[in-house]
Short mmCIF file of C-alpha atoms in Angstrom, two decimals:
data_model
loop_
_atom_site.label_atom_id
_atom_site.label_comp_id
_atom_site.label_asym_id
_atom_site.label_seq_id
_atom_site.Cartn_x
_atom_site.Cartn_y
_atom_site.Cartn_z
CA MET A 1 -23.90 50.40 -21.55
CA SER A 2 -23.39 49.20 -17.98
CA PHE A 3 -26.14 48.54 -15.49
CA HIS A 4 -25.02 51.34 -13.30
CA ILE A 5 -25.13 53.95 -16.08
CA LYS A 6 -28.65 52.74 -17.12
CA ALA A 7 -29.83 52.84 -13.44
CA PHE A 8 -28.38 56.36 -13.03
CA LEU A 9 -30.14 57.65 -16.19
CA ARG A 10 -33.43 56.19 -14.95
CA ILE A 11 -33.05 57.77 -11.43
CA PHE A 12 -31.98 61.11 -13.04
CA THR A 13 -34.99 61.12 -15.25
CA ILE A 14 -37.35 60.39 -12.40
CA LEU A 15 -35.75 63.30 -10.39
CA LEU A 16 -36.13 65.68 -13.27
CA LEU A 17 -39.77 64.76 -13.64
CA GLY A 18 -40.17 65.14 -9.89
CA LEU A 19 -38.81 68.75 -10.08
CA LEU A 20 -41.11 69.34 -13.07
CA ALA A 21 -44.07 68.10 -11.02
CA VAL A 22 -43.22 70.53 -8.27
CA VAL A 23 -43.16 73.44 -10.75
CA VAL A 24 -46.43 72.35 -12.32
CA PHE A 25 -48.04 71.95 -8.82
CA GLU A 26 -47.02 75.52 -7.98
CA GLN A 27 -48.53 76.79 -11.05
CA LYS A 28 -51.66 74.75 -10.38
CA LEU A 29 -51.70 73.04 -13.65
CA ASN A 30 -53.65 70.06 -12.48
CA TYR A 31 -53.99 68.08 -15.66
CA SER A 32 -50.27 68.34 -16.42
CA LEU A 33 -49.46 67.35 -12.83
CA VAL A 34 -51.60 64.23 -13.18
CA LEU A 35 -49.89 63.31 -16.43
CA ILE A 36 -46.34 63.85 -15.11
CA SER A 37 -47.27 61.86 -11.87
CA PHE A 38 -48.47 59.01 -14.05
CA VAL A 39 -45.22 59.05 -16.03
CA ILE A 40 -43.11 59.05 -12.79
CA ILE A 41 -45.21 56.12 -11.49
CA MET A 42 -44.56 54.23 -14.75
CA LEU A 43 -40.91 54.98 -14.63
CA PHE A 44 -40.63 53.64 -11.13
CA VAL A 45 -42.43 50.41 -12.26
CA GLU A 46 -40.13 50.15 -15.23
CA PHE A 47 -37.11 50.71 -12.91
CA TYR A 48 -38.29 48.06 -10.57
CA TYR A 49 -38.64 45.51 -13.31
CA PHE A 50 -35.34 46.58 -14.87
CA GLN A 51 -33.31 45.97 -11.65
CA LYS A 52 -35.28 42.79 -10.87
CA LYS A 53 -34.48 41.34 -14.22
CA TYR A 54 -30.75 42.19 -13.66
CA TYR A 55 -30.62 40.61 -10.23
CA ASN A 56 -32.75 37.67 -11.21
CA THR A 57 -30.17 36.87 -13.87
CA ILE A 58 -27.36 37.05 -11.25
CA ASP A 59 -29.42 35.06 -8.71
CA ARG A 60 -30.09 32.30 -11.32
CA VAL A 61 -26.33 31.86 -12.00
CA VAL A 62 -25.33 32.15 -8.39
CA LEU A 63 -27.87 29.62 -7.27
CA ALA A 64 -26.79 27.26 -10.07
CA MET A 65 -23.26 27.46 -8.67
CA LEU A 66 -24.44 27.18 -5.13
CA TYR A 67 -26.31 23.88 -5.93
CA GLU A 68 -23.59 22.79 -8.32
CA ASP A 69 -25.94 22.75 -11.32
CA TYR A 70 -23.69 23.25 -14.34
CA SER A 71 -26.11 22.19 -16.97
CA LEU A 72 -26.20 25.68 -18.51
CA LYS A 73 -24.09 25.70 -21.71
CA THR A 74 -24.37 29.35 -22.67
CA SER A 75 -21.13 30.96 -24.08
CA LYS A 76 -22.82 34.02 -25.61
CA PRO A 77 -20.73 37.18 -25.08
CA GLN A 78 -22.12 39.52 -22.40
CA LYS A 79 -22.23 43.31 -22.92
CA ASN A 80 -22.57 43.87 -19.21
CA ASP A 81 -19.15 43.60 -17.35
CA THR A 82 -20.80 41.91 -14.27
CA PHE A 83 -22.58 39.29 -16.35
CA ASP A 84 -19.42 38.65 -18.29
CA ASN A 85 -17.37 38.21 -15.13
CA LEU A 86 -20.18 36.01 -13.68
CA GLN A 87 -20.26 33.87 -16.85
CA LYS A 88 -16.46 33.36 -16.65
CA LEU A 89 -16.74 32.35 -12.98
CA TYR A 90 -19.57 29.94 -13.87
CA HIS A 91 -17.57 28.31 -16.78
CA LYS A 92 -14.49 27.98 -14.41
CA LEU A 93 -16.45 26.25 -11.74
CA GLN A 94 -18.13 24.11 -14.56
CA ASN A 95 -14.70 23.03 -15.83
CA ASP A 96 -13.43 22.45 -12.27
CA GLN A 97 -16.38 20.19 -11.62
CA MET A 98 -15.74 18.22 -14.83
CA LYS A 99 -12.14 17.67 -13.80
CA ASN A 100 -13.20 16.68 -10.27
CA GLU A 101 -15.68 14.16 -11.74
CA VAL A 102 -12.93 12.68 -13.94
CA LYS A 103 -10.56 12.45 -10.92
CA GLU A 104 -13.40 10.97 -8.79
CA LEU A 105 -14.00 8.33 -11.56
CA VAL A 106 -10.29 7.46 -11.64
CA TYR A 107 -10.07 7.17 -7.86
CA LEU A 108 -13.33 5.05 -7.80
CA ASN A 109 -11.89 2.73 -10.51
CA ILE A 110 -8.72 2.41 -8.58
CA LEU A 111 -10.62 1.53 -5.35
CA ASN A 112 -12.68 -0.96 -7.27
CA SER A 113 -9.75 -2.63 -8.89
CA LEU A 114 -7.94 -3.24 -5.61
CA GLU A 115 -7.97 -6.78 -4.25
CA THR A 116 -8.73 -5.52 -0.84
CA GLY A 117 -12.17 -5.04 0.73
CA ILE A 118 -12.77 -1.38 1.43
CA ILE A 119 -15.67 0.42 3.33
CA ILE A 120 -15.65 4.10 3.85
CA PHE A 121 -18.01 5.60 6.46
CA GLU A 122 -18.95 9.36 6.62
CA ARG A 123 -19.76 11.06 9.83
CA LYS A 124 -23.27 12.52 9.89
CA VAL A 125 -23.74 14.57 13.13
CA ASP A 126 -23.89 11.77 15.74
CA THR A 127 -24.10 8.79 13.41
CA TRP A 128 -21.97 7.16 10.64
CA GLU A 129 -23.30 6.40 7.22
CA LEU A 130 -21.83 4.40 4.37
CA PHE A 131 -19.99 6.56 1.86
CA LEU A 132 -18.42 3.87 -0.36
CA VAL A 133 -18.26 0.13 -0.67
CA ASN A 134 -15.88 -1.11 -3.33
CA ASN A 135 -16.40 -4.09 -5.66
CA TYR A 136 -14.05 -6.46 -4.07
CA PHE A 137 -15.69 -6.15 -0.70
CA SER A 138 -19.09 -6.82 -2.33
CA GLU A 139 -17.62 -9.90 -4.14
CA LEU A 140 -15.67 -11.06 -1.12
CA PHE A 141 -18.71 -11.36 1.03
CA ASP A 142 -21.21 -11.96 -1.86
CA ILE A 143 -23.43 -9.03 -0.82
CA PRO A 144 -24.86 -6.14 -2.83
CA LYS A 145 -23.37 -2.63 -2.53
CA VAL A 146 -25.33 -1.51 0.46
CA LYS A 147 -25.97 2.19 1.15
CA THR A 148 -26.92 2.18 4.83
CA TRP A 149 -25.60 1.00 8.17
CA TYR A 150 -28.83 -0.88 8.74
CA ASN A 151 -28.41 -3.07 5.64
CA LEU A 152 -24.64 -3.67 6.40
CA ASN A 153 -25.52 -4.67 9.96
CA ARG A 154 -28.24 -7.00 8.63
CA LEU A 155 -25.81 -8.76 6.24
CA LEU A 156 -22.61 -8.66 8.24
CA PRO A 157 -23.49 -8.25 11.93
CA SER A 158 -20.19 -9.60 13.11
CA LEU A 159 -18.33 -6.75 11.24
CA THR A 160 -20.51 -3.97 12.41
CA ASN A 161 -20.49 -5.21 15.95
CA HIS A 162 -16.65 -5.27 15.87
CA ILE A 163 -16.43 -1.75 14.46
CA THR A 164 -19.01 -0.50 17.15
CA GLN A 165 -16.86 -2.15 19.84
CA LEU A 166 -13.79 -0.37 18.42
CA GLY A 167 -15.65 2.91 18.88
CA PHE A 168 -14.68 3.87 15.28
CA LYS A 169 -11.10 4.20 16.40
CA GLU A 170 -7.93 3.37 14.47
CA SER A 171 -6.78 -0.25 14.77
CA LYS A 172 -4.99 -3.18 13.09
CA GLY A 173 -5.47 -6.76 13.82
CA SER A 174 -7.41 -9.92 12.80
CA ILE A 175 -11.14 -10.64 12.90
CA ASP A 176 -13.24 -13.74 12.36
CA LEU A 177 -16.35 -13.18 10.26
CA GLN A 178 -19.19 -15.50 9.42
CA ILE A 179 -21.19 -15.00 6.23
CA GLU A 180 -24.73 -16.33 6.70
CA ASN A 181 -24.41 -20.02 7.59
CA GLU A 182 -20.85 -20.52 6.31
CA ASN A 183 -17.81 -21.37 8.46
CA LYS A 184 -16.06 -18.48 10.05
CA GLN A 185 -13.13 -16.99 7.97
CA THR A 186 -10.16 -15.00 9.46
CA PHE A 187 -9.46 -11.51 7.89
CA MET A 188 -6.87 -8.89 8.44
CA LEU A 189 -8.60 -5.72 9.44
CA GLN A 190 -7.15 -2.24 9.48
CA THR A 191 -9.07 0.92 10.26
CA SER A 192 -8.09 4.55 10.06
CA LYS A 193 -9.81 8.02 10.23
CA THR A 194 -9.30 11.09 8.06
CA VAL A 195 -10.75 14.59 8.26
CA SER A 196 -11.24 16.85 5.17
CA HIS A 197 -12.90 20.18 5.15
CA ASP A 198 -14.46 19.47 8.54
CA GLN A 199 -15.83 16.24 7.33
CA GLU A 200 -14.81 13.08 9.07
CA TYR A 201 -14.31 9.67 7.32
CA PHE A 202 -13.70 6.16 8.82
CA ILE A 203 -11.88 3.72 6.46
CA VAL A 204 -12.01 -0.08 6.86
CA LEU A 205 -9.65 -2.38 4.95
CA LEU A 206 -10.31 -6.08 4.97
CA ASP A 207 -8.00 -8.83 3.54
CA SER A 208 -8.65 -12.53 3.65
CA ILE A 209 -5.60 -14.05 5.49
CA GLN A 210 -6.00 -17.14 3.23
CA ASN A 211 -5.68 -14.98 0.07
CA VAL A 212 -2.66 -13.20 1.54
CA LEU A 213 -1.02 -16.55 2.41
CA ASP A 214 -1.88 -17.98 -0.97
CA LYS A 215 -0.34 -15.03 -2.81
CA LYS A 216 2.79 -15.09 -0.74
CA GLU A 217 3.09 -18.90 -1.21
CA LYS A 218 2.55 -18.44 -4.94
CA ASP A 219 5.19 -15.72 -5.20
CA THR A 220 7.66 -17.79 -3.21
CA TRP A 221 7.10 -20.89 -5.38
CA GLU A 222 7.50 -18.75 -8.51
CA ASN A 223 10.79 -17.38 -7.37
CA LEU A 224 11.95 -20.72 -6.22
CA MET A 225 11.10 -22.37 -9.60
CA LYS A 226 12.99 -19.63 -11.41
CA ILE A 227 16.12 -20.34 -9.35
CA ILE A 228 15.80 -24.11 -9.68
CA SER A 229 15.16 -23.87 -13.36
CA HIS A 230 18.19 -21.53 -13.72
CA GLU A 231 20.43 -23.88 -11.86
CA ILE A 232 19.34 -27.00 -13.82
CA MET A 233 19.67 -25.28 -17.18
CA ASN A 234 23.08 -23.99 -16.26
CA SER A 235 24.13 -27.60 -15.77
CA LEU A 236 22.13 -29.31 -18.53
CA THR A 237 23.00 -26.91 -21.32
CA PRO A 238 26.77 -27.48 -21.30
CA ILE A 239 26.26 -31.24 -20.61
CA HIS A 240 23.97 -31.58 -23.59
CA SER A 241 26.41 -29.64 -25.85
CA LEU A 242 29.50 -31.51 -24.75
CA ALA A 243 27.80 -34.96 -24.94
CA HIS A 244 26.84 -34.14 -28.55
CA ASN A 245 30.30 -32.88 -29.30
CA THR A 246 31.83 -36.04 -27.85
CA GLN A 247 29.38 -38.23 -29.87
CA GLN A 248 30.20 -36.38 -32.99
CA ILE A 249 33.94 -36.98 -32.53
CA LEU A 250 33.46 -40.71 -31.87
CA ASN A 251 31.12 -41.04 -34.98
CA ASP A 252 33.42 -39.08 -37.37
CA ASN A 253 36.76 -40.69 -36.53
CA THR A 254 37.60 -44.41 -36.75
CA GLU A 255 41.00 -43.61 -35.19
CA LEU A 256 41.18 -41.03 -32.47
CA THR A 257 44.02 -38.54 -32.48
CA SER A 258 45.58 -37.17 -29.31
CA GLU A 259 43.75 -33.87 -30.02
CA ASP A 260 40.42 -35.84 -30.12
CA LEU A 261 41.29 -37.58 -26.86
CA GLU A 262 42.11 -34.27 -25.25
CA ASP A 263 38.73 -32.85 -26.38
CA ILE A 264 36.90 -35.80 -25.02
CA LYS A 265 38.92 -35.63 -21.78
CA ILE A 266 37.97 -31.95 -21.25
CA SER A 267 34.28 -32.62 -22.18
CA ILE A 268 34.02 -35.56 -19.70
CA GLN A 269 35.74 -33.56 -16.92
CA THR A 270 33.30 -30.59 -17.57
CA ILE A 271 30.27 -32.93 -17.55
CA VAL A 272 31.60 -34.38 -14.19
CA ASN A 273 31.98 -30.90 -12.83
CA ARG A 274 28.52 -29.95 -13.72
CA THR A 275 26.95 -33.07 -12.58
CA ASP A 276 28.69 -32.65 -9.25
CA HIS A 277 27.35 -29.12 -8.99
CA LEU A 278 23.85 -30.33 -9.84
CA LYS A 279 24.21 -33.16 -7.21
CA HIS A 280 25.36 -30.57 -4.60
CA PHE A 281 22.36 -28.37 -5.54
CA ILE A 282 19.93 -31.27 -5.11
CA ASP A 283 21.54 -32.29 -1.85
CA ASN A 284 20.98 -28.76 -0.54
CA TYR A 285 17.28 -28.89 -1.78
CA ARG A 286 16.83 -32.12 0.13
CA ARG A 287 18.28 -30.51 3.23
CA LEU A 288 15.62 -27.91 3.03
CA THR A 289 12.68 -30.09 2.21
CA MET A 290 13.64 -33.13 4.35
CA LEU A 291 14.59 -31.32 7.58
CA PRO A 292 14.05 -33.91 10.39
CA SER A 293 11.68 -33.15 13.30
CA PRO A 294 13.36 -31.40 16.20
CA LYS A 295 14.61 -33.60 19.09
CA LYS A 296 13.81 -31.11 21.76
CA GLN A 297 15.46 -30.87 25.25
CA ILE A 298 15.74 -28.12 27.85
CA THR A 299 18.74 -26.06 26.83
CA ASN A 300 20.62 -23.17 28.35
CA LEU A 301 20.83 -20.70 25.56
CA LYS A 302 23.72 -18.68 26.91
CA SER A 303 25.93 -21.81 26.95
CA LEU A 304 24.73 -22.81 23.46
CA LEU A 305 25.51 -19.29 22.07
CA ASN A 306 28.96 -19.30 23.75
CA ASN A 307 29.76 -22.73 22.13
CA SER A 308 28.78 -21.36 18.69
CA ILE A 309 30.87 -18.24 19.09
CA GLU A 310 33.86 -20.38 20.26
CA THR A 311 33.46 -22.63 17.25
CA LEU A 312 33.99 -19.55 14.98
CA GLN A 313 36.61 -17.88 17.07
CA PRO A 314 39.39 -18.66 14.65
CA LEU A 315 37.52 -16.92 11.82
CA PHE A 316 36.91 -13.82 14.10
CA LYS A 317 40.66 -13.53 14.92
CA LYS A 318 41.82 -14.12 11.37
CA SER A 319 39.45 -11.34 9.99
CA GLY A 320 40.02 -8.91 12.88
CA ILE A 321 36.45 -9.01 13.99
CA SER A 322 35.49 -8.01 17.50
CA VAL A 323 32.54 -9.88 19.10
CA LYS A 324 30.50 -8.37 21.90
CA VAL A 325 28.02 -10.49 23.82
CA ASN A 326 25.27 -9.45 26.10
CA LEU A 327 23.73 -12.78 27.25
CA ALA A 328 21.17 -13.03 30.13
CA ASP A 329 21.75 -15.87 32.52
CA ASN A 330 19.54 -18.88 33.12
CA VAL A 331 17.46 -18.50 29.86
CA LEU A 332 16.04 -21.95 29.21
CA LEU A 333 14.30 -23.18 25.99
CA ASN A 334 12.99 -26.49 24.80
CA VAL A 335 14.84 -26.98 21.54
CA ASP A 336 16.91 -29.25 19.36
CA LYS A 337 20.41 -28.19 20.31
CA GLN A 338 22.04 -29.21 16.98
CA GLN A 339 19.50 -27.47 14.87
CA ILE A 340 19.41 -24.33 16.85
CA GLU A 341 23.29 -24.19 17.06
CA GLN A 342 23.32 -24.57 13.24
CA VAL A 343 21.08 -21.46 13.13
CA PHE A 344 23.45 -19.57 15.35
CA ILE A 345 26.44 -20.47 13.22
CA ASN A 346 24.70 -19.61 10.00
CA LEU A 347 23.74 -16.17 11.22
CA LEU A 348 27.30 -15.57 12.71
CA THR A 349 28.87 -16.72 9.31
CA ASN A 350 26.55 -14.24 7.47
CA ALA A 351 27.64 -11.48 9.86
CA ILE A 352 31.31 -12.35 9.22
CA TYR A 353 30.94 -11.88 5.45
CA ALA A 354 28.87 -8.72 6.05
CA VAL A 355 31.68 -6.82 7.94
CA LEU A 356 34.77 -8.18 6.10
CA LYS A 357 35.08 -5.07 3.92
CA GLN A 358 33.90 -2.61 6.51
CA PRO A 359 36.24 -0.15 8.32
CA THR A 360 34.57 -1.17 11.62
CA LYS A 361 34.33 -4.90 12.02
CA GLN A 362 32.09 -5.63 14.90
CA ILE A 363 29.43 -8.24 15.67
CA THR A 364 27.19 -8.09 18.66
CA VAL A 365 24.99 -10.93 20.16
CA ASP A 366 22.24 -10.08 22.60
CA LEU A 367 20.11 -12.58 24.47
CA TYR A 368 17.20 -11.16 26.56
CA GLU A 369 13.59 -11.70 27.56
CA LYS A 370 10.80 -9.21 26.57
CA ASN A 371 6.98 -9.43 26.51
CA ASN A 372 7.01 -13.12 27.50
CA ARG A 373 9.31 -14.08 24.61
CA ILE A 374 13.00 -14.82 24.30
CA TYR A 375 14.99 -12.64 21.79
CA ILE A 376 18.36 -13.31 20.30
CA ASP A 377 19.69 -10.39 18.20
CA PHE A 378 22.78 -10.78 15.86
CA THR A 379 23.85 -7.31 15.09
CA ASP A 380 26.67 -6.43 12.66
CA SER A 381 28.27 -3.23 11.33
CA GLY A 382 27.87 -4.17 7.74
CA SER A 383 26.14 -2.04 5.10
CA GLY A 384 22.96 -4.04 5.17
CA ILE A 385 20.88 -5.63 2.38
CA ALA A 386 19.64 -3.46 -0.46
CA GLU A 387 15.98 -2.63 -0.07
CA GLU A 388 14.95 -4.03 -3.48
CA ILE A 389 16.16 -7.56 -2.52
CA GLN A 390 15.14 -7.70 1.06
CA HIS A 391 12.00 -9.79 0.32
CA LYS A 392 14.20 -12.38 -1.39
CA ILE A 393 16.67 -13.24 1.38
CA PHE A 394 14.73 -16.10 2.67
CA ILE A 395 14.03 -17.69 -0.72
CA PRO A 396 15.94 -20.89 -1.13
CA PHE A 397 19.11 -20.75 -3.27
CA TYR A 398 18.93 -16.97 -3.59
CA THR A 399 22.35 -15.53 -2.79
CA THR A 400 24.42 -12.37 -3.42
CA ARG A 401 27.69 -14.10 -2.56
CA GLU A 402 29.64 -15.76 -5.33
CA GLU A 403 30.58 -18.76 -3.15
CA GLY A 404 27.21 -18.84 -1.39
CA ALA A 405 24.68 -21.68 -1.81
CA GLY A 406 21.67 -19.62 -0.74
CA ILE A 407 20.34 -22.14 1.83
CA GLY A 408 21.65 -20.67 5.10
CA LEU A 409 18.88 -18.20 5.79
CA PRO A 410 15.99 -20.31 4.40
CA LEU A 411 17.28 -23.31 6.33
CA SER A 412 17.60 -21.20 9.47
CA LYS A 413 14.08 -19.78 9.08
CA ASN A 414 12.63 -23.29 8.71
CA ILE A 415 14.40 -24.55 11.83
CA VAL A 416 13.21 -21.47 13.82
CA GLU A 417 9.61 -21.82 12.74
CA MET A 418 9.64 -25.59 13.58
CA HIS A 419 10.42 -24.36 17.09
CA ASN A 420 7.44 -21.90 17.04
CA GLY A 421 9.75 -19.01 16.63
CA TYR A 422 10.42 -16.22 14.17
CA LEU A 423 13.43 -15.02 12.21
CA THR A 424 13.40 -11.45 10.98
CA TYR A 425 15.72 -8.89 9.42
CA HIS A 426 15.84 -5.12 9.97
CA ARG A 427 18.10 -2.11 10.26
CA ARG A 428 18.66 -0.49 13.67
CA GLU A 429 20.88 2.59 14.19
CA GLU A 430 22.62 2.01 10.85
CA ARG A 431 23.29 -1.57 11.84
CA THR A 432 22.05 -4.89 10.40
CA VAL A 433 20.05 -7.07 12.78
CA PHE A 434 18.94 -10.72 12.33
CA SER A 435 16.55 -11.32 15.33
CA LEU A 436 15.32 -14.62 16.63
CA ASN A 437 12.36 -14.77 19.03
CA PHE A 438 10.69 -17.74 20.68
CA PRO A 439 7.85 -18.17 23.21
CA LEU A 440 9.09 -18.57 26.80
CA TYR A 441 9.62 -22.10 27.99
#
């Protein structure tokens, strides 16, 4: 029986007794009136505790949900529909909380496993309090997982001062931090804000530049060693096999037949070809690793670019490639003319191969000044470099061309960096751009 029916019956009983009390009063049956009045009072008391018990049960469950206390494990079937629905809602929220706790644990494990220092601040009215400090941050600075801004400021004042100067705004750049009495270290710092359910969070990411460089250097060396090992094994394997084959022919035959001589001749020729290839590979490696120091002189870049384009003019005409130049006048740079010209020719040659099979064969060279730097852009109408191999294009000996040696781009990058410049690759308006930039002379 539902609460409403029980309440109705109690109220109906009280009303009937009230009518009966009126009749008894009119008939002046005083003792009966006292008895009926007592019963009515008792029924009112019973009705009060009846509805109080009912709403206390509801309040207890609602308060448990309000304060996210899901320790109650009752699954007893409820006869009352309201209690039954309330119990179902409680169990649903209980399950949702368990799922959220699992997700929170997964996210926390992910944040703690990242090799990036992470601090998250939570906005509290007019102040910011620490919401999370991951394991890597704690290990990176050899500090405990602090819970308050005061403790963080006490242990890393240079970081908190920098964040305060930023005004808790989004930023990206480098920062020098000193841990106690140690020497300062440079870190990459990136900050961002996020708002969720009217709650504001400020996220700080810190990476040691040395760690970033070490990882990049390690990855580069691993890729380079794979390529070197591949090239050496490609030469040594056939040389080893053919040398043993020739030795076996000489050991097994006192008199060599014309067929044996032909086999030996082919084996020796193959060995010569593979050793020539290996020598060429080693010479290219030496070109990369033993690059001479630049012999710099003041150079007019427009003139140097025009000379490089003129050198390759026969190839442009033969392949039907149009070359467009936009070169600023009187741009001077202190460079090694031969080395920089080699860079220009390498990039133009790459552009030629990139557009050979394209319906539109066009190369554009731009020389201009911007933000106190000199830029030289080599743009072609080629299809570009596949995204999955873009990070490999500056690795020595990596090439996608059958006849390529894989040293043009790495050699160019080394030369440019020796001149305090940068060589970068990107796509712009469906075109491939290799861009050089140098500080102004």
